[in-house]
Amino acid sequence: QVQLVESGGGLVQPGGSLTLSCAASGSIFVINGMRWYRQAPGKERELVALSTSGGSTEYGDPVKGRFTISRNNAMNTAYLQMNSLKPEDTAVYYCNFVGYDTNYEVFDAWGQGTQVTVGQ
């Protein structure tokens, strides 16, 4: 079983920065996709950023040029550097990892979510 633990959320002023972390533990063989999603009150969950094992990254349009996803494969950890934060970035942020466990079975794991609030 694979578990994800997120950290780094909090309250920040508009224009500020935060870095989220998501660390995986358990019976991991390899992590292929690492994704960050967010869900604001009353809205659907949306993809913020993704990183593939091949080194590709993609971003949702609202965060392009402001957010950066990175990964440390040795530590089974993903990061989301968020700059120039706006009030509309306020949401609960979730990480999602997909890969293979040590039984060579696919896993699709989610973090518990971390609140990011952008405001005065």
Coordinates of C-alpha atoms in Angstrom, one line a residue:
Q1 CA 0.0 0.0 0.0
V2 CA 1.2 3.5 -0.9
Q3 CA 0.5 6.5 1.3
L4 CA 1.0 10.2 0.4
V5 CA 1.6 13.0 3.0
E6 CA 1.3 16.6 1.9
S7 CA 2.8 19.6 3.7
G8 CA 3.4 23.3 3.1
G9 CA -0.1 24.8 2.8
G10 CA -1.1 27.9 4.7
L11 CA -2.1 31.6 4.5
V12 CA -0.2 33.9 2.2
Q13 CA -0.7 37.4 0.9
P14 CA -1.5 38.1 -2.7
G15 CA 1.7 38.1 -4.7
G16 CA 3.4 35.8 -2.2
S17 CA 4.8 32.3 -2.6
L18 CA 4.4 28.9 -1.1
T19 CA 5.9 25.5 -1.8
L20 CA 3.9 22.4 -1.3
S21 CA 5.5 19.0 -0.8
C22 CA 4.1 15.5 -1.2
A23 CA 6.0 12.5 0.0
A24 CA 5.1 8.9 -0.7
S25 CA 5.9 5.9 1.4
G26 CA 5.1 2.2 1.3
S27 CA 5.7 -0.6 -1.2
I28 CA 6.8 1.5 -4.1
F29 CA 8.6 0.1 -7.1
V30 CA 8.3 3.2 -9.4
I31 CA 6.3 6.3 -9.6
N32 CA 5.4 7.4 -13.1
G33 CA 3.0 10.3 -12.9
M34 CA 3.0 12.9 -10.2
R35 CA 0.1 15.4 -10.3
W36 CA -1.2 18.2 -8.2
Y37 CA -4.9 19.0 -8.3
R38 CA -6.9 21.7 -6.4
Q39 CA -10.5 22.2 -5.4
A40 CA -12.0 25.5 -4.4
P41 CA -15.3 25.7 -2.6
G42 CA -18.3 25.1 -4.9
K43 CA -16.0 24.2 -7.8
E44 CA -14.9 20.9 -9.4
R45 CA -11.4 19.5 -8.8
E46 CA -9.0 20.7 -11.5
L47 CA -5.6 19.6 -12.6
V48 CA -2.9 22.1 -11.6
A49 CA 0.3 20.4 -12.8
L50 CA 1.7 17.1 -13.7
S51 CA 5.2 15.6 -14.0
T52 CA 6.0 12.4 -15.9
S53 CA 8.8 10.0 -15.2
G54 CA 10.2 11.0 -18.6
G55 CA 10.7 14.5 -17.4
S56 CA 7.7 16.2 -19.1
T57 CA 5.6 18.7 -17.2
E58 CA 2.2 20.3 -18.0
Y59 CA 0.3 23.0 -16.3
G60 CA -3.3 24.2 -16.1
D61 CA -3.9 27.5 -17.9
P62 CA -4.6 29.5 -14.7
V63 CA -1.2 28.7 -13.2
K64 CA 1.1 28.7 -16.3
G65 CA 4.1 30.9 -15.7
R66 CA 3.5 31.1 -11.9
F67 CA 3.6 27.5 -10.6
T68 CA 6.4 24.9 -11.1
I69 CA 6.2 21.2 -10.4
S70 CA 9.3 19.3 -9.6
R71 CA 10.2 15.8 -8.3
N72 CA 12.8 14.0 -6.4
N73 CA 12.6 10.4 -7.5
A74 CA 15.0 9.1 -4.9
M75 CA 12.9 10.6 -2.2
N76 CA 9.5 9.7 -3.8
T77 CA 8.6 13.3 -3.4
A78 CA 6.9 16.0 -5.5
Y79 CA 6.9 19.7 -5.0
L80 CA 4.7 22.5 -6.2
Q81 CA 6.4 25.9 -6.1
M82 CA 3.7 28.6 -6.3
N83 CA 4.6 32.2 -7.0
S84 CA 2.7 35.4 -7.6
L85 CA -0.3 33.8 -5.8
K86 CA -3.7 35.3 -6.4
P87 CA -6.9 35.1 -4.3
E88 CA -8.4 32.8 -6.9
D89 CA -5.6 30.2 -6.1
T90 CA -7.3 29.6 -2.8
A91 CA -8.2 26.0 -2.6
V92 CA -7.5 22.6 -1.1
Y93 CA -4.5 21.2 -3.0
Y94 CA -4.2 17.4 -3.5
C95 CA -1.3 15.4 -4.8
N96 CA -1.8 12.2 -6.8
F97 CA 0.8 9.6 -7.7
V98 CA 0.4 6.8 -10.1
G99 CA 2.9 4.0 -10.5
Y100 CA 3.7 0.4 -9.7
D101 CA 4.2 -1.2 -6.3
T102 CA 6.6 -3.9 -5.4
N103 CA 4.1 -6.6 -6.5
Y104 CA 4.2 -4.9 -9.9
E105 CA 0.6 -3.8 -9.6
V106 CA -0.6 -0.3 -10.5
F107 CA -1.3 2.1 -7.6
D108 CA -3.2 5.3 -7.7
A109 CA -2.7 7.2 -4.5
W110 CA -4.0 10.5 -3.2
G111 CA -2.8 12.9 -0.5
Q112 CA -5.0 14.1 2.3
G113 CA -5.1 17.6 0.9
T114 CA -3.6 20.8 2.2
Q115 CA -5.4 24.2 2.4
V116 CA -3.9 27.2 0.6
T117 CA -5.5 30.5 1.3
V118 CA -4.4 33.7 -0.5
G119 CA -5.7 36.8 1.2
Q120 CA -4.9 39.6 3.5

